[in-house]
C-alpha cells in the first residue's frame, strides 16, 4: 500500500494531500527531535541508511508497512507521520523550494536542484521562492489569454489516458451506423459514405462557393449537406462527409465553452476514424499482425485506404484495448511545435506549467523532429531514443498540409518493439528533454553571440496561437534560429 492509499483509508481522507516529500521531511524532523541519527533509525527498522535517506528527501515513496515500522521506532502514531500540515515555517519553505526545483520553471532555466542544508539562511529561501513565484506570475501573465485552451487540452488528455484512448460508446455508435447500411467490412467506399448520409436523412451537394472558414455546412431544415467541390490533392472526400455527419450522429449542440468545443472535435474525429477503420475488422487485422510480429502503421493505412495520420490515430485507439500495447502519438509541425499528442506509455513530453503539451517545442533529438531531415520521403523512418524515462522506439512519416509539413509518429517502449516492423533499425538518438534542459536552450556560445542580434518572424500555424508556449519568440526554435544566423553571417577576411 502507498502513502496516498493510506491517507485515503484514514478518516477524513479528503484532507489536504500529503506527498512523499512532506512525509519525508516530517520523518526527518521527528528523528532529529529525538536525537536519532539516520543509522539509528535504519537499524531500528532493519533498512539500509541509504534507503531511508531517499525517503527523507522525498525521492522514494515508502510502503505502509515501512511507515508503520518508522512510526514505532520514533514512538509516534502513523497519523503523526502522515500529517499533511507543515511542522514549522522553515520546513514549509524547504518543502516549497524542493518542489519548485523539481518543477518545469527551474528545469526551463537550467537550474540544477541542490541540497538545502541547515546553513542556508531563511532569508535566502524566502528570496528564492519569491523569485520563483514572480517568474511564474510573469509566465502566467503572458499566457493568460490561452489559459482556458491549455487547461481544456490537459483535462482532455488526462481523460484519454485514463481510457487508454479507447471509447467504447463511440465504437458502438460507429458499429450501429455501419450495420444500418450493411457495410461488409474492409475499406469504406465513397458510395457507403453517401449511404450513411442518406440513412441520416441528408443528401450531398458539392458546391464551389463553400465559405472559406468551413469544411461543410448542414442545412438541417432541408436535410442537405453542402461540401466543397474542390478536394485537396492530399484530401479524402469520404472524411469530409463523415466528419460532417459525425456531429449529427453524436447529437452535438452549440458548444458552451472551449472545453466543449475541443471535446466535440475529438469525438468527431474519433467517430470518423471508427467508421473508416471499423473495430470489428481492424482489431483482428492488428492481432494477426502482432502474432506475426509485423505490426505496421503503413499496412493499416493501405488496408483501409486512409491517410497515415488516420491510421496512426486509429492504431492508438485500438492498441492498448486489443493488443495490450501502450503507445504514444505525436503530430509535430515543421517548425518543431507539437500540434497533437497522446501517451499512456510513460513517455515524458515537454509541457508548460499547466501540463499542456500542444504548442510546446518537441525535442530536436526525438524521432518526430529528426524525420524532417531524412531525405527518403517514400519509406517510414524508425528510431530508438534513449530518454530519462527509458528507451522508446518510434515510426514516423512527414505529410504535407495547408499549413506546412507535419510529422506523424507512433511509438512504444523498448519491450514492445518486438511486435513491429522496423525494430531492426540502427537509428538511435538520446533525448534528456524530460529531466534536463537538453535542447530547450541553445548552446551558450551561440546564444551569447546572437541573442540580442536576432528578430525572427514565426511560422507556427495560426491554429496554434491559442496554445503557444511563452518565450521571447513563441513557437520559434531559437537553436535553429541562431544556427541559421551563424551559418549565414559574413565572415571577416583572413
Coordinates of C-alpha atoms in Angstrom, one line a residue:
X1 CA 0.0 0.0 0.0
X2 CA 1.3 3.5 -0.8
X3 CA 1.1 6.8 1.1
X4 CA -1.8 8.0 -0.9
X5 CA -3.8 4.8 -0.3
X6 CA -3.0 5.0 3.4
X7 CA -4.3 8.6 3.5
X8 CA -7.5 7.7 1.7
X9 CA -8.1 4.9 4.1
X10 CA -8.0 7.2 7.1
X11 CA -11.0 9.1 8.5
X12 CA -11.2 12.5 6.8
X13 CA -9.5 11.2 3.7
X14 CA -10.4 14.4 1.9
X15 CA -7.9 16.3 4.0
X16 CA -5.0 18.3 2.3
X17 CA -3.0 16.0 0.0
X18 CA 0.1 14.5 1.6
X19 CA 3.0 13.6 -0.6
X20 CA 6.3 11.7 -0.3
X21 CA 8.3 15.0 0.1
X22 CA 6.1 16.2 3.0
X23 CA 6.2 12.8 4.7
X24 CA 10.0 12.5 4.3
X25 CA 10.6 15.9 5.9
X26 CA 8.2 15.0 8.8
X27 CA 10.2 11.8 9.4
X28 CA 13.4 13.7 9.4
X29 CA 12.1 16.3 11.8
X30 CA 10.8 13.7 14.2
X31 CA 14.0 11.7 14.0
X32 CA 16.3 14.7 14.7
X33 CA 14.0 15.9 17.5
X34 CA 14.7 12.5 19.2
X35 CA 18.4 12.9 18.7
X36 CA 18.4 9.8 16.4
X37 CA 20.9 9.5 13.5
X38 CA 19.9 8.1 10.2
X39 CA 21.9 5.0 11.1
X40 CA 20.0 4.6 14.3
X41 CA 16.6 4.8 12.6
X42 CA 17.8 2.4 9.8
X43 CA 18.9 -0.1 12.4
X44 CA 15.6 0.1 14.2
X45 CA 13.5 -0.6 11.1
X46 CA 16.0 -3.1 9.5
X47 CA 16.7 -1.0 6.4
X48 CA 19.7 0.5 4.8
X49 CA 20.5 4.1 5.7
X50 CA 20.6 5.0 2.0
X51 CA 17.0 3.8 1.6
X52 CA 15.8 5.9 4.5
X53 CA 17.8 8.9 3.1
X54 CA 15.8 8.5 -0.2
X55 CA 12.6 8.5 1.8
X56 CA 13.5 11.6 3.9
X57 CA 14.4 13.6 0.8
X58 CA 11.1 12.6 -0.9
X59 CA 12.8 10.7 -3.7
X60 CA 11.1 7.4 -2.8
X61 CA 7.6 6.7 -1.7
X62 CA 7.5 4.2 1.2
X63 CA 5.1 1.4 1.6
X64 CA 2.6 1.5 4.5
X65 CA 4.4 -1.4 6.3
X66 CA 7.6 0.6 6.4
X67 CA 5.8 3.7 7.5
X68 CA 4.3 1.8 10.4
X69 CA 7.8 0.5 11.4
X70 CA 9.2 4.0 11.3
X71 CA 6.4 5.4 13.4
X72 CA 7.0 2.7 16.1
X73 CA 10.7 3.4 16.1
X74 CA 10.0 7.1 16.5
X75 CA 7.5 6.5 19.3
X76 CA 4.6 8.1 17.4
X77 CA 1.4 7.0 15.7
X78 CA 1.1 6.5 12.0
X79 CA -1.2 9.6 11.9
X80 CA 1.7 11.7 13.2
X81 CA 3.8 10.6 10.2
X82 CA 1.0 11.0 7.7
X83 CA 0.0 14.5 8.9
X84 CA -0.2 16.9 5.9
X85 CA 0.2 20.1 7.8
X86 CA 3.7 21.6 7.8
X87 CA 5.8 21.4 11.0
X88 CA 7.2 25.0 11.0
X89 CA 7.9 27.9 8.7
X90 CA 11.4 26.8 7.9
X91 CA 10.3 23.3 6.9
X92 CA 7.4 24.7 4.8
X93 CA 9.9 26.9 2.9
X94 CA 12.3 24.0 2.4
X95 CA 9.5 21.8 1.0
X96 CA 8.1 24.5 -1.2
X97 CA 11.6 25.2 -2.7
X98 CA 12.3 21.5 -3.2
X99 CA 9.0 21.2 -5.1
X100 CA 9.9 24.2 -7.2
X101 CA 13.3 22.8 -8.0
X102 CA 11.6 19.7 -9.4
X103 CA 9.2 21.7 -11.4
X104 CA 9.3 22.9 -15.0
X105 CA 10.3 26.5 -14.1
X106 CA 13.7 25.5 -12.7
X107 CA 14.2 23.0 -15.5
X108 CA 13.5 25.6 -18.2
X109 CA 16.0 27.9 -16.6
X110 CA 18.7 25.2 -16.5
X111 CA 19.0 25.4 -12.6
X112 CA 20.3 22.1 -11.2
X113 CA 18.5 21.1 -8.0
X114 CA 20.7 21.4 -4.9
X115 CA 20.5 20.2 -1.3
X116 CA 19.0 22.7 1.1
X117 CA 21.2 22.5 4.2
X118 CA 20.5 24.0 7.6
X119 CA 23.2 26.6 6.8
X120 CA 21.1 28.2 4.1
X121 CA 19.5 31.3 5.7
X122 CA 15.8 31.6 5.9
X123 CA 16.1 34.9 4.1
X124 CA 17.8 33.1 1.1
X125 CA 15.0 30.5 0.9
X126 CA 12.3 33.3 1.0
X127 CA 14.1 35.2 -1.7
X128 CA 14.4 32.2 -4.0
X129 CA 10.7 31.4 -3.5
X130 CA 9.8 35.0 -4.2
X131 CA 11.8 35.0 -7.4
X132 CA 10.2 31.7 -8.5
X133 CA 6.7 33.0 -7.9
X134 CA 7.4 36.2 -9.8
X135 CA 8.8 34.2 -12.8
X136 CA 5.6 32.1 -12.7
X137 CA 3.4 35.2 -12.4
X138 CA 5.1 36.8 -15.5
X139 CA 4.7 33.5 -17.4
X140 CA 1.1 33.3 -16.5
X141 CA 0.6 36.9 -17.4
X142 CA 2.0 36.3 -20.9
X143 CA -0.1 33.2 -21.4
X144 CA -3.3 34.4 -19.7
X145 CA -5.3 34.5 -22.9
X146 CA -4.7 30.9 -23.9
X147 CA -5.0 29.5 -20.4
X148 CA -8.5 28.1 -20.9
X149 CA -7.4 26.3 -24.1
X150 CA -4.4 24.9 -22.3
X151 CA -6.4 23.6 -19.3
X152 CA -9.0 22.1 -21.6
X153 CA -6.3 20.3 -23.6
X154 CA -4.8 19.0 -20.3
X155 CA -8.1 17.7 -19.0
X156 CA -9.0 16.0 -22.3
X157 CA -5.6 14.3 -22.4
X158 CA -6.0 13.0 -18.9
X159 CA -9.4 11.6 -19.9
X160 CA -7.9 9.9 -23.0
X161 CA -5.0 8.4 -20.9
X162 CA -7.4 7.1 -18.3
X163 CA -9.4 5.3 -21.0
X164 CA -6.3 4.2 -23.0
X165 CA -7.6 6.4 -25.8
X166 CA -10.4 3.9 -26.3
X167 CA -14.1 5.0 -26.1
X168 CA -16.5 2.0 -26.3
X169 CA -19.6 4.2 -26.7
X170 CA -18.1 5.8 -29.8
X171 CA -17.1 2.4 -31.2
X172 CA -20.7 1.2 -30.6
X173 CA -22.2 4.1 -32.4
X174 CA -19.9 3.5 -35.4
X175 CA -20.9 -0.2 -35.4
X176 CA -24.6 0.7 -35.4
X177 CA -24.2 3.0 -38.3
X178 CA -22.2 0.5 -40.4
X179 CA -24.7 -2.3 -39.6
X180 CA -27.5 0.0 -40.7
X181 CA -26.0 0.4 -44.2
X182 CA -24.9 -3.2 -44.4
X183 CA -21.2 -2.4 -44.7
X184 CA -19.5 -5.7 -45.3
X185 CA -16.2 -4.7 -43.8
X186 CA -12.9 -3.5 -45.2
X187 CA -12.3 -0.1 -46.7
X188 CA -15.3 2.3 -46.6
X189 CA -16.2 3.4 -50.1
X190 CA -17.4 6.8 -51.2
X191 CA -20.8 5.2 -52.0
X192 CA -21.1 3.8 -48.5
X193 CA -20.4 7.3 -47.1
X194 CA -23.3 8.6 -49.2
X195 CA -25.4 5.7 -48.0
X196 CA -24.7 6.8 -44.4
X197 CA -25.7 10.3 -45.3
X198 CA -29.0 9.1 -46.7
X199 CA -29.6 6.9 -43.7
X200 CA -29.3 10.0 -41.5
X201 CA -31.7 11.9 -43.8
X202 CA -29.1 14.0 -45.8
X203 CA -28.4 14.5 -49.5
X204 CA -25.0 15.5 -50.5
X205 CA -24.4 18.7 -52.5
X206 CA -20.9 19.7 -53.8
X207 CA -20.5 23.5 -54.4
X208 CA -17.7 25.8 -55.4
X209 CA -18.6 28.7 -53.1
X210 CA -18.5 27.0 -49.7
X211 CA -17.5 29.6 -47.1
X212 CA -13.7 29.6 -46.8
X213 CA -13.9 29.2 -43.0
X214 CA -15.9 26.0 -43.2
X215 CA -15.3 22.4 -44.2
X216 CA -19.0 21.7 -44.7
X217 CA -22.4 23.2 -44.0
X218 CA -25.5 21.2 -42.9
X219 CA -29.0 22.5 -43.8
X220 CA -30.9 20.8 -41.0
X221 CA -34.3 22.1 -42.2
X222 CA -33.9 20.7 -45.7
X223 CA -31.7 17.7 -45.0
X224 CA -28.9 19.0 -47.3
X225 CA -25.2 18.7 -46.6
X226 CA -23.0 21.1 -48.6
X227 CA -19.4 20.2 -49.2
X228 CA -16.6 21.8 -51.3
X229 CA -16.5 20.6 -54.9
X230 CA -12.7 21.0 -54.8
X231 CA -10.9 18.2 -52.9
X232 CA -7.3 19.0 -51.9
X233 CA -4.7 16.9 -53.6
X234 CA -3.9 15.1 -50.3
X235 CA -7.6 15.1 -49.1
X236 CA -10.1 12.3 -48.8
X237 CA -13.7 13.1 -49.8
X238 CA -15.0 10.4 -47.5
X239 CA -13.5 12.1 -44.5
X240 CA -15.2 15.4 -45.2
X241 CA -18.6 13.7 -45.5
X242 CA -18.1 11.6 -42.3
X243 CA -16.8 14.4 -40.2
X244 CA -19.9 16.5 -41.2
X245 CA -22.2 13.6 -40.3
X246 CA -20.5 12.6 -37.1
X247 CA -21.7 15.7 -35.2
X248 CA -25.3 14.7 -36.2
X249 CA -24.8 11.1 -35.1
X250 CA -23.3 12.3 -31.8
X251 CA -26.1 14.9 -31.2
X252 CA -23.7 17.8 -30.7
X253 CA -25.2 21.1 -29.9
X254 CA -23.6 24.6 -29.9
X255 CA -20.5 24.3 -27.6
X256 CA -20.8 26.4 -24.4
X257 CA -17.1 26.6 -23.8
X258 CA -13.7 25.9 -25.3
X259 CA -13.7 22.6 -23.4
X260 CA -17.0 21.6 -25.1
X261 CA -15.7 22.6 -28.5
X262 CA -12.5 20.6 -28.0
X263 CA -14.4 17.5 -26.8
X264 CA -16.8 17.7 -29.7
X265 CA -13.9 17.9 -32.2
X266 CA -12.1 14.9 -30.6
X267 CA -15.3 12.9 -30.6
X268 CA -16.0 13.8 -34.3
X269 CA -12.5 12.7 -35.3
X270 CA -12.7 9.5 -33.3
X271 CA -16.1 8.5 -34.8
X272 CA -14.9 9.3 -38.3
X273 CA -11.9 7.1 -37.7
X274 CA -14.1 4.3 -36.3
X275 CA -16.2 4.4 -39.5
X276 CA -13.3 4.4 -41.8
X277 CA -11.4 1.7 -39.9
X278 CA -14.1 -0.4 -38.3
X279 CA -13.1 -2.0 -35.0
X280 CA -14.7 -5.4 -35.8
X281 CA -12.3 -5.8 -38.8
X282 CA -9.3 -3.8 -37.7
X283 CA -8.8 -5.5 -34.3
X284 CA -8.4 -9.0 -35.8
X285 CA -6.2 -7.5 -38.5
X286 CA -3.9 -6.0 -35.8
X287 CA -3.9 -9.1 -33.7
X288 CA -2.8 -11.2 -36.6
X289 CA 0.0 -8.7 -37.3
X290 CA 1.1 -8.9 -33.7
X291 CA 1.2 -12.7 -33.8
X292 CA 3.4 -12.4 -36.9
X293 CA 5.5 -9.7 -35.2
X294 CA 4.7 -7.5 -38.2
X295 CA 2.6 -4.5 -36.9
X296 CA 2.9 -1.6 -39.4
X297 CA 1.0 1.7 -39.5
X298 CA 1.6 1.6 -43.3
X299 CA -0.1 -1.8 -43.6
X300 CA -3.1 -0.5 -41.6
X301 CA -3.2 2.6 -43.8
X302 CA -3.1 0.6 -47.0
X303 CA -5.6 -2.0 -45.9
X304 CA -8.3 0.7 -45.3
X305 CA -7.3 3.3 -47.9
X306 CA -6.9 6.1 -45.3
X307 CA -4.2 8.7 -44.6
X308 CA -1.2 7.8 -42.5
X309 CA -2.4 10.2 -39.8
X310 CA -5.8 8.5 -39.7
X311 CA -4.1 5.0 -39.5
X312 CA -1.8 6.3 -36.7
X313 CA -4.8 7.7 -34.7
X314 CA -6.8 4.5 -35.2
X315 CA -3.9 2.4 -34.0
X316 CA -3.6 4.4 -30.8
X317 CA -7.4 3.8 -30.2
X318 CA -7.1 0.1 -30.5
X319 CA -3.5 -0.8 -29.4
X320 CA -4.0 -1.0 -25.7
X321 CA -7.5 -2.3 -25.6
X322 CA -7.0 -5.1 -28.2
X323 CA -3.2 -5.7 -28.2
X324 CA -2.2 -4.9 -24.7
X325 CA 0.4 -2.4 -26.1
X326 CA 0.8 1.1 -24.5
X327 CA 1.7 3.7 -27.1
X328 CA 2.3 7.4 -27.7
X329 CA 1.3 9.5 -30.7
X330 CA 2.8 12.8 -31.8
X331 CA 2.0 15.3 -34.6
X332 CA 4.7 17.9 -35.0
X333 CA 4.7 20.9 -37.3
X334 CA 7.9 21.5 -39.3
X335 CA 8.6 24.5 -37.0
X336 CA 9.1 21.9 -34.3
X337 CA 5.8 22.8 -32.5
X338 CA 3.7 19.9 -31.2
X339 CA 0.1 20.1 -32.5
X340 CA -1.3 16.8 -31.2
X341 CA -0.1 14.4 -28.6
X342 CA -1.2 11.3 -26.7
X343 CA 0.6 8.9 -24.4
X344 CA -0.1 6.1 -22.0
X345 CA 3.4 4.5 -22.1
X346 CA 5.1 6.9 -19.6
X347 CA 6.9 8.8 -22.2
X348 CA 7.5 12.4 -20.9
X349 CA 6.7 15.1 -23.4
X350 CA 7.6 18.7 -22.8
X351 CA 4.8 20.6 -21.0
X352 CA 4.1 24.0 -19.6
X353 CA 3.3 24.8 -16.0
X354 CA -0.4 23.9 -16.6
X355 CA 0.6 20.5 -18.1
X356 CA -0.3 21.4 -21.7
X357 CA 1.8 19.7 -24.4
X358 CA 0.2 21.1 -27.5
X359 CA 2.1 24.2 -28.5
X360 CA 5.4 23.2 -26.9
X361 CA 8.6 22.6 -28.9
X362 CA 9.3 19.0 -29.5
X363 CA 12.9 17.8 -28.6
X364 CA 15.2 18.2 -31.6
X365 CA 16.6 14.7 -31.0
X366 CA 13.2 13.0 -30.9
X367 CA 12.1 10.9 -33.9
X368 CA 9.3 13.4 -34.8
X369 CA 11.9 16.2 -35.4
X370 CA 14.7 14.0 -36.8
X371 CA 12.4 12.7 -39.6
X372 CA 12.2 16.1 -41.3
X373 CA 15.9 15.8 -42.1
X374 CA 15.7 12.3 -43.6
X375 CA 16.0 12.5 -47.5
X376 CA 13.9 9.4 -48.1
X377 CA 10.3 10.5 -48.0
X378 CA 8.9 7.3 -49.5
X379 CA 9.6 4.9 -46.7
X380 CA 8.9 5.2 -42.9
X381 CA 11.6 6.3 -40.6
X382 CA 12.4 4.3 -37.5
X383 CA 14.4 5.3 -34.5
X384 CA 15.2 4.2 -30.9
X385 CA 15.5 7.1 -28.5
X386 CA 17.1 6.8 -25.0
X387 CA 15.4 9.1 -22.5
X388 CA 15.4 9.7 -18.8
X389 CA 12.2 7.6 -18.8
X390 CA 13.7 4.6 -20.6
X391 CA 14.2 3.7 -24.3
X392 CA 11.4 4.2 -26.8
X393 CA 11.0 3.1 -30.4
X394 CA 9.1 5.3 -32.9
X395 CA 8.0 5.1 -36.5
X396 CA 7.3 8.4 -38.3
X397 CA 6.4 10.0 -41.6
X398 CA 6.2 13.5 -42.9
X399 CA 2.9 14.6 -44.6
X400 CA 2.1 17.9 -46.3
X401 CA -0.8 20.1 -45.2
X402 CA -2.2 23.6 -46.0
X403 CA -0.1 25.0 -43.1
X404 CA 3.2 23.3 -43.9
X405 CA 4.6 19.9 -43.4
X406 CA 3.8 17.8 -40.3
X407 CA 5.4 14.7 -39.0
X408 CA 3.2 11.9 -37.6
X409 CA 4.8 9.4 -35.3
X410 CA 3.7 6.4 -33.2
X411 CA 6.0 4.9 -30.6
X412 CA 6.2 2.3 -27.9
X413 CA 8.5 1.3 -25.0
X414 CA 11.5 -0.8 -25.9
X415 CA 10.0 -4.1 -24.6
X416 CA 7.1 -3.8 -27.1
X417 CA 9.2 -3.1 -30.1
X418 CA 9.4 -6.9 -30.8
X419 CA 5.9 -6.7 -32.3
X420 CA 6.7 -4.1 -35.0
X421 CA 8.2 -4.0 -38.4
X422 CA 11.2 -1.7 -38.3
X423 CA 12.6 -3.0 -35.0
X424 CA 15.9 -3.8 -36.6
X425 CA 16.7 -0.2 -37.3
X426 CA 20.2 1.0 -36.3
X427 CA 19.0 4.6 -35.9
X428 CA 19.4 5.9 -32.3
X429 CA 19.0 9.1 -30.5
X430 CA 19.4 10.5 -27.0
X431 CA 16.9 12.9 -25.5
X432 CA 17.0 14.3 -22.0
X433 CA 14.2 16.7 -22.5
X434 CA 12.2 15.3 -19.6
X435 CA 14.9 15.6 -17.0
X436 CA 17.3 18.3 -18.3
X437 CA 17.4 21.5 -20.3
X438 CA 18.6 19.3 -23.2
X439 CA 17.8 21.3 -26.4
X440 CA 15.4 23.7 -24.8
X441 CA 18.1 26.3 -24.8
X442 CA 20.7 26.9 -27.4
X443 CA 24.4 26.3 -26.7
X444 CA 25.8 29.1 -24.5
X445 CA 28.3 30.3 -27.2
X446 CA 25.6 30.6 -29.9
X447 CA 23.1 32.3 -27.5
X448 CA 25.7 34.8 -26.4
X449 CA 26.6 35.7 -29.9
X450 CA 23.1 36.1 -31.3
X451 CA 20.5 36.6 -28.5
X452 CA 20.4 40.4 -28.9
X453 CA 21.0 40.4 -32.6
X454 CA 18.1 38.3 -33.9
X455 CA 14.4 39.1 -34.7
X456 CA 12.6 36.2 -36.4
X457 CA 9.0 36.2 -37.8
X458 CA 7.4 33.0 -36.5
X459 CA 6.0 30.5 -39.0
X460 CA 4.0 28.5 -36.5
X461 CA 0.5 27.6 -37.8
X462 CA -2.2 30.1 -36.8
X463 CA -4.3 27.3 -35.3
X464 CA -1.8 27.0 -32.5
X465 CA -2.0 30.6 -31.4
X466 CA -4.2 29.6 -28.5
X467 CA -1.7 27.1 -27.2
X468 CA 1.7 28.6 -27.9
X469 CA 4.3 28.4 -25.2
X470 CA 5.5 31.7 -23.8
X471 CA 9.0 32.8 -24.6
X472 CA 11.0 35.6 -26.4
X473 CA 9.6 34.4 -29.8
X474 CA 6.7 32.0 -29.0
X475 CA 6.9 28.9 -31.2
X476 CA 10.4 29.6 -32.6
X477 CA 13.2 27.1 -32.1
X478 CA 15.9 29.5 -31.1
X479 CA 18.7 27.0 -31.6
X480 CA 17.6 26.6 -35.3
X481 CA 17.4 30.4 -35.5
X482 CA 20.9 31.0 -34.1
X483 CA 22.5 28.2 -36.1
X484 CA 21.0 29.7 -39.3
X485 CA 22.3 33.2 -38.5
X486 CA 25.7 31.8 -37.5
X487 CA 26.0 29.8 -40.8
X488 CA 24.9 32.7 -43.0
X489 CA 26.8 35.5 -41.2
X490 CA 29.5 37.2 -43.3
X491 CA 33.0 36.1 -42.2
X492 CA 35.9 38.5 -41.7
X493 CA 38.5 38.1 -44.4
X494 CA 41.7 36.4 -43.2

